[in-house]
Short mmCIF file of C-alpha atoms in Angstrom, two decimals:
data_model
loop_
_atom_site.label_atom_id
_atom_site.label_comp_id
_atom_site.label_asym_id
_atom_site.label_seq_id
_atom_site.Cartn_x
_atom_site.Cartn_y
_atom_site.Cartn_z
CA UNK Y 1 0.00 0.00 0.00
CA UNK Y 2 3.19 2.53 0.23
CA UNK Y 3 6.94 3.18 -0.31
CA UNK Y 4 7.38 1.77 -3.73
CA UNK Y 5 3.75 0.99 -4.11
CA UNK Y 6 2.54 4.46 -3.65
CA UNK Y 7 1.76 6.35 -7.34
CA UNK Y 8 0.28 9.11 -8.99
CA UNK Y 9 -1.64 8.12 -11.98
CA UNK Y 10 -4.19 9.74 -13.59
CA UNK Y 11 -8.24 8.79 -14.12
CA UNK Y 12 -7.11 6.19 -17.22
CA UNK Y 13 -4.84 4.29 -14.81
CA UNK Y 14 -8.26 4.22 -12.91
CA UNK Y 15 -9.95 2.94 -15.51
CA UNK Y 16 -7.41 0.56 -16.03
CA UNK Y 17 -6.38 -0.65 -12.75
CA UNK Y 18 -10.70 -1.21 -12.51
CA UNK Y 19 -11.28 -3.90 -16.04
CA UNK Y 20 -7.97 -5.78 -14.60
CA UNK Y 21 -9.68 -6.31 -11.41
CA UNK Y 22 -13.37 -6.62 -12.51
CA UNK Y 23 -11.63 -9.25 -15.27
CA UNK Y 24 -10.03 -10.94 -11.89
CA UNK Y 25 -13.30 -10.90 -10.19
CA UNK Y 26 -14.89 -12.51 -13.06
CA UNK Y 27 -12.89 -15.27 -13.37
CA UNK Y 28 -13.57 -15.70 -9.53
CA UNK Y 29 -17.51 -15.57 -10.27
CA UNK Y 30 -16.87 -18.22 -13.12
CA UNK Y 31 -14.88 -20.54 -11.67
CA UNK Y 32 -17.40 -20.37 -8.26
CA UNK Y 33 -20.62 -21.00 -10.82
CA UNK Y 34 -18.92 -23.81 -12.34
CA UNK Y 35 -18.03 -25.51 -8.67
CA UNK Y 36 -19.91 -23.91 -6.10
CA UNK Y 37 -22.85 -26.53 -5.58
CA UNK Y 38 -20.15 -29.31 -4.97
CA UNK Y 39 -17.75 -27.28 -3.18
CA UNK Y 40 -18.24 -28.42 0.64
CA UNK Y 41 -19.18 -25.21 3.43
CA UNK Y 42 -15.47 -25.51 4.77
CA UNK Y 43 -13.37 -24.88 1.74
CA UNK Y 44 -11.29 -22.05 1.53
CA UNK Y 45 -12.71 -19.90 -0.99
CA UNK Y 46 -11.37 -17.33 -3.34
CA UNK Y 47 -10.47 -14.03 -1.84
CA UNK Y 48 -11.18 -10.72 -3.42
CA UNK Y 49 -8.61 -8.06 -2.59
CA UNK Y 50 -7.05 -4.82 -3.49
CA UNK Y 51 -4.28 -4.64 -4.91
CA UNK Y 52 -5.01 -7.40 -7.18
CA UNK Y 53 -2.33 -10.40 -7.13
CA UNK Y 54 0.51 -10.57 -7.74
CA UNK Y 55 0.88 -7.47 -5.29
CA UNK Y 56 0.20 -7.90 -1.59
CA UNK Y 57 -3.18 -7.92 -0.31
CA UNK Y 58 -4.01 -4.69 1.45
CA UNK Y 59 -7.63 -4.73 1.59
CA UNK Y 60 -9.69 -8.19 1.57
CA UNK Y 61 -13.21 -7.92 0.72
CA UNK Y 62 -14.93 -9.97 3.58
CA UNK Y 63 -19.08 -10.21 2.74
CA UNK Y 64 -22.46 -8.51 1.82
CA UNK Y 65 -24.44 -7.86 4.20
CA UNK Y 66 -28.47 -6.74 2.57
CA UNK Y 67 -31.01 -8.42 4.83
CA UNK Y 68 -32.13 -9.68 8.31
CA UNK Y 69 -30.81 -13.23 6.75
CA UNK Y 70 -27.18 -12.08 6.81
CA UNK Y 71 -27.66 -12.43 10.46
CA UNK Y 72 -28.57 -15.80 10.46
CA UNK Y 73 -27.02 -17.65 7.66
CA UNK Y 74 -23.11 -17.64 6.96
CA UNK Y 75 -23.09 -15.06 4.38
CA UNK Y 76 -19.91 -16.82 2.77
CA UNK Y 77 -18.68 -15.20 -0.41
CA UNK Y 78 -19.92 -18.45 -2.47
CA UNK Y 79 -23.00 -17.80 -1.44
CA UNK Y 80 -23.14 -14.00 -2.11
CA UNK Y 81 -22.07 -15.01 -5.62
CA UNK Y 82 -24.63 -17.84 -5.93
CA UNK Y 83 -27.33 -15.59 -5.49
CA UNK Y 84 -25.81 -13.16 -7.19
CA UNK Y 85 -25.57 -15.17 -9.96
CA UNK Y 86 -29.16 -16.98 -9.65
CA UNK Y 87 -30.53 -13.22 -9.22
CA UNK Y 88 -32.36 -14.07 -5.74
CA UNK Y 89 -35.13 -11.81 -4.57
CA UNK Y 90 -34.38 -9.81 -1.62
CA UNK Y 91 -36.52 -10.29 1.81
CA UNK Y 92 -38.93 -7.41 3.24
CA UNK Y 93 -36.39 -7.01 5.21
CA UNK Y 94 -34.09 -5.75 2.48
CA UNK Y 95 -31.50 -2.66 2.96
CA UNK Y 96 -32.71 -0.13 -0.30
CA UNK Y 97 -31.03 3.06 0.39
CA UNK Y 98 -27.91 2.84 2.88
CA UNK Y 99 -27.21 6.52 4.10
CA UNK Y 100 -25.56 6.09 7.80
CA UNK Y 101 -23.46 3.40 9.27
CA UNK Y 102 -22.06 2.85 12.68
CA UNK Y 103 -20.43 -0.12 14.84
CA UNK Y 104 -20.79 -1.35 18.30
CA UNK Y 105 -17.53 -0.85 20.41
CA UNK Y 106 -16.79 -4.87 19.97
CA UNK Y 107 -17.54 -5.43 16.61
CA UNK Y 108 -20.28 -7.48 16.97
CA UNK Y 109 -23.69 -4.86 16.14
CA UNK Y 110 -23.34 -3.10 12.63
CA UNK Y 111 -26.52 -0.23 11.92
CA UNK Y 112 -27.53 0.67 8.95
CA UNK Y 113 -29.83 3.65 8.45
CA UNK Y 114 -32.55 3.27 5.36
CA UNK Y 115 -33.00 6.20 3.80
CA UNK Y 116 -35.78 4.38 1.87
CA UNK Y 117 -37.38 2.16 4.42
CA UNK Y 118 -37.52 5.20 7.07
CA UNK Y 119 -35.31 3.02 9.73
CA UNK Y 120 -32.57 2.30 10.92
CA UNK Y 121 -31.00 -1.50 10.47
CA UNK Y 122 -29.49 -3.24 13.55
CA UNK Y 123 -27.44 -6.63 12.59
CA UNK Y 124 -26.52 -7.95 15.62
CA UNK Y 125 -24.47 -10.61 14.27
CA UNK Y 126 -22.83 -11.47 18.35
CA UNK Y 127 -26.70 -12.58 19.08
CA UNK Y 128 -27.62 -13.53 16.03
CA UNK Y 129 -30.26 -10.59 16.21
CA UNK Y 130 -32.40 -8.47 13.85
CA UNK Y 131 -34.11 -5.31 14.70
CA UNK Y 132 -35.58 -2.31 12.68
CA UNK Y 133 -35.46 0.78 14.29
CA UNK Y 134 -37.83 3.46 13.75
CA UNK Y 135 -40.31 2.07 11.28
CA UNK Y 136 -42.92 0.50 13.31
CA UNK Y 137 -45.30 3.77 14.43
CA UNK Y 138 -45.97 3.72 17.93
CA UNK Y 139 -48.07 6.02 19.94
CA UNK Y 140 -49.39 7.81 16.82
CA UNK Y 141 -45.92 8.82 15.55
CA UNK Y 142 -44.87 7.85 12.11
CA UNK Y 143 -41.58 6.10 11.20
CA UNK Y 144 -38.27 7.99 10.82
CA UNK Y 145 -38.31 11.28 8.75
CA UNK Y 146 -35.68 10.79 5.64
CA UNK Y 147 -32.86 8.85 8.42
CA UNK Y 148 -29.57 9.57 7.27
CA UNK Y 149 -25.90 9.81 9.53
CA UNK Y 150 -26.67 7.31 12.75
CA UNK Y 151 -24.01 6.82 15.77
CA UNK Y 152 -23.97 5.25 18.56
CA UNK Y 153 -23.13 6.46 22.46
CA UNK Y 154 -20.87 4.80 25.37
CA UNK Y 155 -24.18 3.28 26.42
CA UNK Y 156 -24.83 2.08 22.95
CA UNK Y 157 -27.78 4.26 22.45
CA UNK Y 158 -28.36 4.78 18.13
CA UNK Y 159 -28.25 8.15 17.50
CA UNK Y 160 -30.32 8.97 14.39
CA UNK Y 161 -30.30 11.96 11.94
CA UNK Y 162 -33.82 12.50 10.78
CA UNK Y 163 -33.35 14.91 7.84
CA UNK Y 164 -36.82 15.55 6.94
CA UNK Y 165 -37.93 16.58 10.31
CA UNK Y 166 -34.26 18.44 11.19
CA UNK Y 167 -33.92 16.79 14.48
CA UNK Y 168 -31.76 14.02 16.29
CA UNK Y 169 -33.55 11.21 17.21
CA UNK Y 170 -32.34 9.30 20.16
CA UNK Y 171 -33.48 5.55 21.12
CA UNK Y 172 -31.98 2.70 23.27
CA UNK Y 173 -30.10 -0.65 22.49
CA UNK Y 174 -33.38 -2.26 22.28
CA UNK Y 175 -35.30 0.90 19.58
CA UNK Y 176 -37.37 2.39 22.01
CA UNK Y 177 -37.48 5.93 21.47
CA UNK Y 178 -35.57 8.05 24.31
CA UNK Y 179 -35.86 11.82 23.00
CA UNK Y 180 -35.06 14.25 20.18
CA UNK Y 181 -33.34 17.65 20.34
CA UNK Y 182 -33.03 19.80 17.37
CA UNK Y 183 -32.22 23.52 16.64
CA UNK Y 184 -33.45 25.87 14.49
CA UNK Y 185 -30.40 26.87 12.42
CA UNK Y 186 -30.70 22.88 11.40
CA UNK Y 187 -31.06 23.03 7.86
CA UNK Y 188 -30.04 19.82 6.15
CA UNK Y 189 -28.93 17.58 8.71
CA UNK Y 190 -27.11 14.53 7.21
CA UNK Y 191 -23.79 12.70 8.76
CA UNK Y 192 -23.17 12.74 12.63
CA UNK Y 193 -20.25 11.68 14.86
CA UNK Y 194 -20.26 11.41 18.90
CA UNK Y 195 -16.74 12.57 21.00
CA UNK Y 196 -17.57 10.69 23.74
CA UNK Y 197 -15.06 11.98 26.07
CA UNK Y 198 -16.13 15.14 25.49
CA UNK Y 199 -19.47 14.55 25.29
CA UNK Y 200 -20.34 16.09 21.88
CA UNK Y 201 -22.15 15.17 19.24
CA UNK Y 202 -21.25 16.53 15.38
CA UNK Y 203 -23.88 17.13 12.97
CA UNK Y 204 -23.26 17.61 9.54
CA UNK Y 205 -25.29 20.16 7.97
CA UNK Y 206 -25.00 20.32 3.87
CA UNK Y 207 -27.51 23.24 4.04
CA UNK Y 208 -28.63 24.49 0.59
CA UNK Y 209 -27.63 25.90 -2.47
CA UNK Y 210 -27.97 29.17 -1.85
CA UNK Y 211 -27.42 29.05 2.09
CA UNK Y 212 -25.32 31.06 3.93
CA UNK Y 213 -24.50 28.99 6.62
CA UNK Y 214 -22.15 25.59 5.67
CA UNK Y 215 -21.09 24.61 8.83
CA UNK Y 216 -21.03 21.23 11.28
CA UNK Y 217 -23.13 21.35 14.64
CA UNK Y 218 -22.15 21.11 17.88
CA UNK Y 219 -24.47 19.67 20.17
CA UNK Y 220 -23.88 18.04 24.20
CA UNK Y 221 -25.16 14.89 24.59
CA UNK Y 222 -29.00 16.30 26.01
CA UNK Y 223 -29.44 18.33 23.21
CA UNK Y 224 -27.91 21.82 23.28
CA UNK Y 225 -26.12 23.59 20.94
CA UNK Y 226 -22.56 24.49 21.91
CA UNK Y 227 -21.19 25.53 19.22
CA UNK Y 228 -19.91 25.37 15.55
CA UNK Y 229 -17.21 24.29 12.67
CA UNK Y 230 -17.00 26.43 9.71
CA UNK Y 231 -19.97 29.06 9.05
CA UNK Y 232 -20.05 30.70 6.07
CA UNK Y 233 -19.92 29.09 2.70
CA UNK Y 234 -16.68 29.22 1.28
CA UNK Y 235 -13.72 26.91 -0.07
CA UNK Y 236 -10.94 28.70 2.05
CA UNK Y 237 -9.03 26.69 4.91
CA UNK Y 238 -11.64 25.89 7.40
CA UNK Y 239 -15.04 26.73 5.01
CA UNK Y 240 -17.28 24.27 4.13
CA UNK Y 241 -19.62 23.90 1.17
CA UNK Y 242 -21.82 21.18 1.44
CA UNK Y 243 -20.50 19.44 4.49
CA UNK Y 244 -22.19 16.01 4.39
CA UNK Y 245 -20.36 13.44 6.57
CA UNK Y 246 -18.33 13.50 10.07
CA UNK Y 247 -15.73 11.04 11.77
CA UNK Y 248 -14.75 11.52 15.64
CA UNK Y 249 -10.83 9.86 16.19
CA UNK Y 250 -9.57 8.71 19.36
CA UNK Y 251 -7.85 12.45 20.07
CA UNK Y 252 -10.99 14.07 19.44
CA UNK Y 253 -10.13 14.82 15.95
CA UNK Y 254 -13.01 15.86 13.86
CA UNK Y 255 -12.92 15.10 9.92
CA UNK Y 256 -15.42 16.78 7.71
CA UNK Y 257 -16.37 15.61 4.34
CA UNK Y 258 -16.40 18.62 2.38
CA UNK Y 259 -18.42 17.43 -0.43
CA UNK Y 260 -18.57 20.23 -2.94
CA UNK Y 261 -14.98 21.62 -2.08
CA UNK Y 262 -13.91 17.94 -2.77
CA UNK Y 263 -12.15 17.26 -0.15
CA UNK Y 264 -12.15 16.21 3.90
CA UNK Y 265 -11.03 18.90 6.41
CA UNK Y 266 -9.53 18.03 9.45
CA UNK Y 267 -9.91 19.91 13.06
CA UNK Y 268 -8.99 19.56 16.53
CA UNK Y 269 -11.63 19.10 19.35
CA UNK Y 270 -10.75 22.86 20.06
CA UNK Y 271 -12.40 23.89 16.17
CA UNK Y 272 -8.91 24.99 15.05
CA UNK Y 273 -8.09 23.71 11.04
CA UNK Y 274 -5.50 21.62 10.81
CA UNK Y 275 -5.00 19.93 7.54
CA UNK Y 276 -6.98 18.73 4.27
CA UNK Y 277 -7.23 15.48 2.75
CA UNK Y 278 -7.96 15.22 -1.38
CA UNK Y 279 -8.70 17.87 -3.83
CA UNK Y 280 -11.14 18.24 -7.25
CA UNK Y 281 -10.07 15.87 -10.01
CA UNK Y 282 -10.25 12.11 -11.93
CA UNK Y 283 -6.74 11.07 -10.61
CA UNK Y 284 -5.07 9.42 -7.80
CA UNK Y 285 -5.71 11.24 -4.15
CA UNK Y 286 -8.44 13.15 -6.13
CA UNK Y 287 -12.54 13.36 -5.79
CA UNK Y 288 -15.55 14.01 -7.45
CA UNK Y 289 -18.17 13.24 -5.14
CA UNK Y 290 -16.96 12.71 -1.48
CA UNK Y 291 -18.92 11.13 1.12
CA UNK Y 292 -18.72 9.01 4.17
CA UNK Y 293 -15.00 9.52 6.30
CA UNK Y 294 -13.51 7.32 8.22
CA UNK Y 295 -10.20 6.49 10.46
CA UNK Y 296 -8.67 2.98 10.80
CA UNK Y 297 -6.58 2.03 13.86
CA UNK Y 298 -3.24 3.23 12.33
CA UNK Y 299 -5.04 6.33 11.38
CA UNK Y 300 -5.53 6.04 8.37
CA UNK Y 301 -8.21 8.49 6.49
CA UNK Y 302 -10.65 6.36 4.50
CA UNK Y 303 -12.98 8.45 2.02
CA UNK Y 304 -15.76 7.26 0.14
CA UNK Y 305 -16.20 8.86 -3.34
CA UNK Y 306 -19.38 8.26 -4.51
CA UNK Y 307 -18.97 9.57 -8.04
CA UNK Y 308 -15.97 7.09 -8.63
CA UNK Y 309 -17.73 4.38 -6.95
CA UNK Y 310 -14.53 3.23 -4.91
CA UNK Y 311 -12.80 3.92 -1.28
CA UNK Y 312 -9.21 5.74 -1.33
CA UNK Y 313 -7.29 5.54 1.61
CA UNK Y 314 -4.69 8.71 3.10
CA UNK Y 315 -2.01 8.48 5.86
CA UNK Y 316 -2.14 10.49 8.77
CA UNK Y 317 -0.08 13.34 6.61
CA UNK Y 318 -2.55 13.41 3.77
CA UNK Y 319 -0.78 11.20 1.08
CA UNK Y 320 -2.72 8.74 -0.46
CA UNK Y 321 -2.04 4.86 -0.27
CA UNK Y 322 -4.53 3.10 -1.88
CA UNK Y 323 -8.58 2.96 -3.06
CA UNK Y 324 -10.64 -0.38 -3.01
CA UNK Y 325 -13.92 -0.94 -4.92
CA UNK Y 326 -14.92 0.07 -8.33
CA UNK Y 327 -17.87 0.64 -10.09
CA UNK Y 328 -20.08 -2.76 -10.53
CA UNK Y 329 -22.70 -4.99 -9.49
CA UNK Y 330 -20.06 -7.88 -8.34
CA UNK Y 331 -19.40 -8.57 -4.53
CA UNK Y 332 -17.16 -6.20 -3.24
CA UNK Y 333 -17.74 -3.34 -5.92
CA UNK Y 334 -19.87 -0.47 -5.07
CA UNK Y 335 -22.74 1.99 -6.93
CA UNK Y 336 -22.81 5.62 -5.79
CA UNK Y 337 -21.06 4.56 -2.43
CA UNK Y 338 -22.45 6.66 0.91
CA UNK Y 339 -21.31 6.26 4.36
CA UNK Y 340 -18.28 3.88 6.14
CA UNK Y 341 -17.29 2.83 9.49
CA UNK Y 342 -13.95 1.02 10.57
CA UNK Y 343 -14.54 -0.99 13.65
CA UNK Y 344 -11.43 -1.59 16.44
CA UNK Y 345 -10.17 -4.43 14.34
CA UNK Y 346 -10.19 -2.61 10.78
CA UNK Y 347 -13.03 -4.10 9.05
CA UNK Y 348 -14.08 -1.48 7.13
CA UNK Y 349 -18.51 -1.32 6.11
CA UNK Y 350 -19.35 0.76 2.98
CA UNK Y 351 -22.83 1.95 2.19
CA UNK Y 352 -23.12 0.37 -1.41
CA UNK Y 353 -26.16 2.94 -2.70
CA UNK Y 354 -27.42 1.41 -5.64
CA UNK Y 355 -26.45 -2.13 -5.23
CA UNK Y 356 -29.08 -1.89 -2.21
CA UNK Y 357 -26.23 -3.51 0.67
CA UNK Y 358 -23.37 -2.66 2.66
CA UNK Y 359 -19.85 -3.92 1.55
CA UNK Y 360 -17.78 -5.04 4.31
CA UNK Y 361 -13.85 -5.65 3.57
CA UNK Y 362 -11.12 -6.00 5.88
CA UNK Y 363 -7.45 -4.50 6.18
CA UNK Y 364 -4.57 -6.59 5.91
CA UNK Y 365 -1.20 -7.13 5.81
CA UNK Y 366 -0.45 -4.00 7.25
CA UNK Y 367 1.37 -2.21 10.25
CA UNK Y 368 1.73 1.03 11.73
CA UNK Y 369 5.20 1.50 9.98
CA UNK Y 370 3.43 1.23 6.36
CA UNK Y 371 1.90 4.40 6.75
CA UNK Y 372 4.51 6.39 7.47
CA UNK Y 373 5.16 9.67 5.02
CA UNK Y 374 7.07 8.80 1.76
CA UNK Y 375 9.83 11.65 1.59
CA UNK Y 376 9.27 11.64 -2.16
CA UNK Y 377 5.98 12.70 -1.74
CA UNK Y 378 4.55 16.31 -1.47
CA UNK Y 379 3.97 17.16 2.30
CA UNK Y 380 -0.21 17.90 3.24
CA UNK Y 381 -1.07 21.23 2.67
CA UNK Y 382 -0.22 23.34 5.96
CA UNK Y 383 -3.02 25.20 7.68
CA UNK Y 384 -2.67 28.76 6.31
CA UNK Y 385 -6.22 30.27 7.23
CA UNK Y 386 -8.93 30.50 9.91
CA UNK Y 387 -12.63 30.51 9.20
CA UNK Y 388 -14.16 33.78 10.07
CA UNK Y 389 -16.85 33.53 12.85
#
């Protein structure tokens, strides 16, 4: 993923590096349709990665997860492929429109919020449990208003951003609803991130077109606002135009996907700008669409481009090292990617838009000393610039 591996190439190398591996993936599908009813459950099967071989596996894509039955079935890649290939119907309790991802602390509970279905998805895959958050009306109240960015507390209370009714939703590990808390700058409400330490919960809010006010929320835990990143619409050094998604580190880092200004800005938990990740443009370290932001445990910066349909991956200096996915139908490709979430043992979950799942891969292979700078390569851009208030 770096030192010699580490490249600049441009949108054609894309293009190019993407029919070598959906070629790769196809023989995989072939060779699994020719042998996959006699292959027996405990046969190794054929692992998907990025890079392709004959480089070293960085990124192993793991399984598809779409429906309450990925909870209680081994969702082996075989079988992803067999009903792939057989074109299976999905269950009522199929993911349509994957906005908002989080993980439990161990790894065991992935949610999913449905922009379509008007809930949020909880895959408790520890208890072999299913629940739907949020669609079943109770008490007169309706299901979840447009859900989008969904966290998740100390306590493991789900956090939900309901976009169509501005306002945070709050309910407990089992769905029933806690409280809400809004405020009425809330425009367009969309990602959200929790620094539990500090007790803070980020909201990003993409606003309009022809708002003033770009700019992530801060909120305390029982609902107050506290404060703000960014303000006023601009592409300066702290500005934001169409913030969309928001990622909490260990430090109390916040990263901002700055969708429009194509790119991800990072702050400290004070609000002061530290560095950018990414910048317009069809080549390598460069976006079209950003979306979802994430940090591995090396801290790594993991962006989801939803234009390019594929994950690229920065060290903690803002160099890129790698992206995963590709446009496609096949397991472990993505449509119009959204959200991501890296869990405390690297396995990475995309929000796969238009291929109706989430994508979940796994890092490999890899140590903290592989993402160290490269000396050959330019240096992140240093903060220059403060947002006005």
């Amino acid at each position: 993923m770096l030192g010699s591996e580490r490249r600049t190439i441009s949108m054609n190398a894309h293009r190019s590096f993407y029919t070598k591996a959906a070629s790769w993936i196809g023989l995989v599908l072939i060779a699994l349709a020719a042998g996959c009813a006699a292959q027996k459950p405990e046969e190794k099967q054929p692992v998907v990665a990025w890079p392709p071989p004959p480089e070293k596996a960085r990124i192993e894509f793991v399984r598809t997860v779409s429906s309450e039955d990925d909870v209680f079935h081994d969702t082996t890649f075989t079988q992803k492929v067999a009903d792939f290939l057989a074109g299976t119907k999905p269950t009522p309790a199929q993911i349509v429109e994957p906005n908002g991802i989080a993980v439990s602390d161990d790894g065991s509970v992935l949610y999913v919020s449905d922009h379509a279905q008007g809930a949020v998805f909880v895959f408790d895959f520890g208890k072999k449990q299913f629940l739907k958050v949020g669609a079943q009306a109770e008490k007169g109240e309706t299901g979840l208003d447009w859900p989008m960015g969904v966290a998740v507390d100390g306590q493991q209370n789900i956090y939900v951003v309901e976009q169509g009714a501005k306002t945070i939703t709050v309910f407990d590990p089992s769905g029933k609803k806690l409280r809400s808390f809004t405020d009425k700058s809330l425009e367009r409400p969309c990602g959200i991130a929790i620094d539990r330490e500090r007790g803070r919960v980020y909201v990003a809010d993409s606003a309009h077109t022809l708002s003033k006010d770009h700019s992530v929320k801060i909120f305390s835990l029982d609902g107050k606002l506290i404060g703000k990143l960014g303000g006023q619409k601009g592409d300066g050094p702290g500005y934001f135009n169409v913030p969309t998604y928001v990622w909490v580190d260990n430090d109390g880092d916040v990263y901002v996907t700055d969708t429009m200004n194509c790119r991800v800005q990072a702050f400290s938990p004070d609000g002061k700008y530290l560095r950018s990740y990414g910048e317009r443009g069809d080549g390598y370290g460069q976006f079209s669409r950003p979306k979802g932001v994430a940090l591995d445990s090396f801290h790594n910066v993991y962006v989801v481009d939803s234009a390019w349909s594929n994950v690229q991956i920065f060290n903690p200096q803002g160099q890129v090292l790698l992206f995963f996915g590709g446009r496609g139908p096949l397991p472990g490709m993505l449509k119009n990617a959204t959200a991501v979430a890296i869990d405390k043992n690297n396995h990475i979950y995309v929000g796969d838009y238009l291929n109706h799942r989430v994508e979940e891969y796994q890092l490999v292979n890899t140590n903290a000393a592989d993402s160290l700078p490269d000396s050959a390569a330019p240096p992140a851009a240093p903060a220059t610039d403060q947002p006005k208030s």
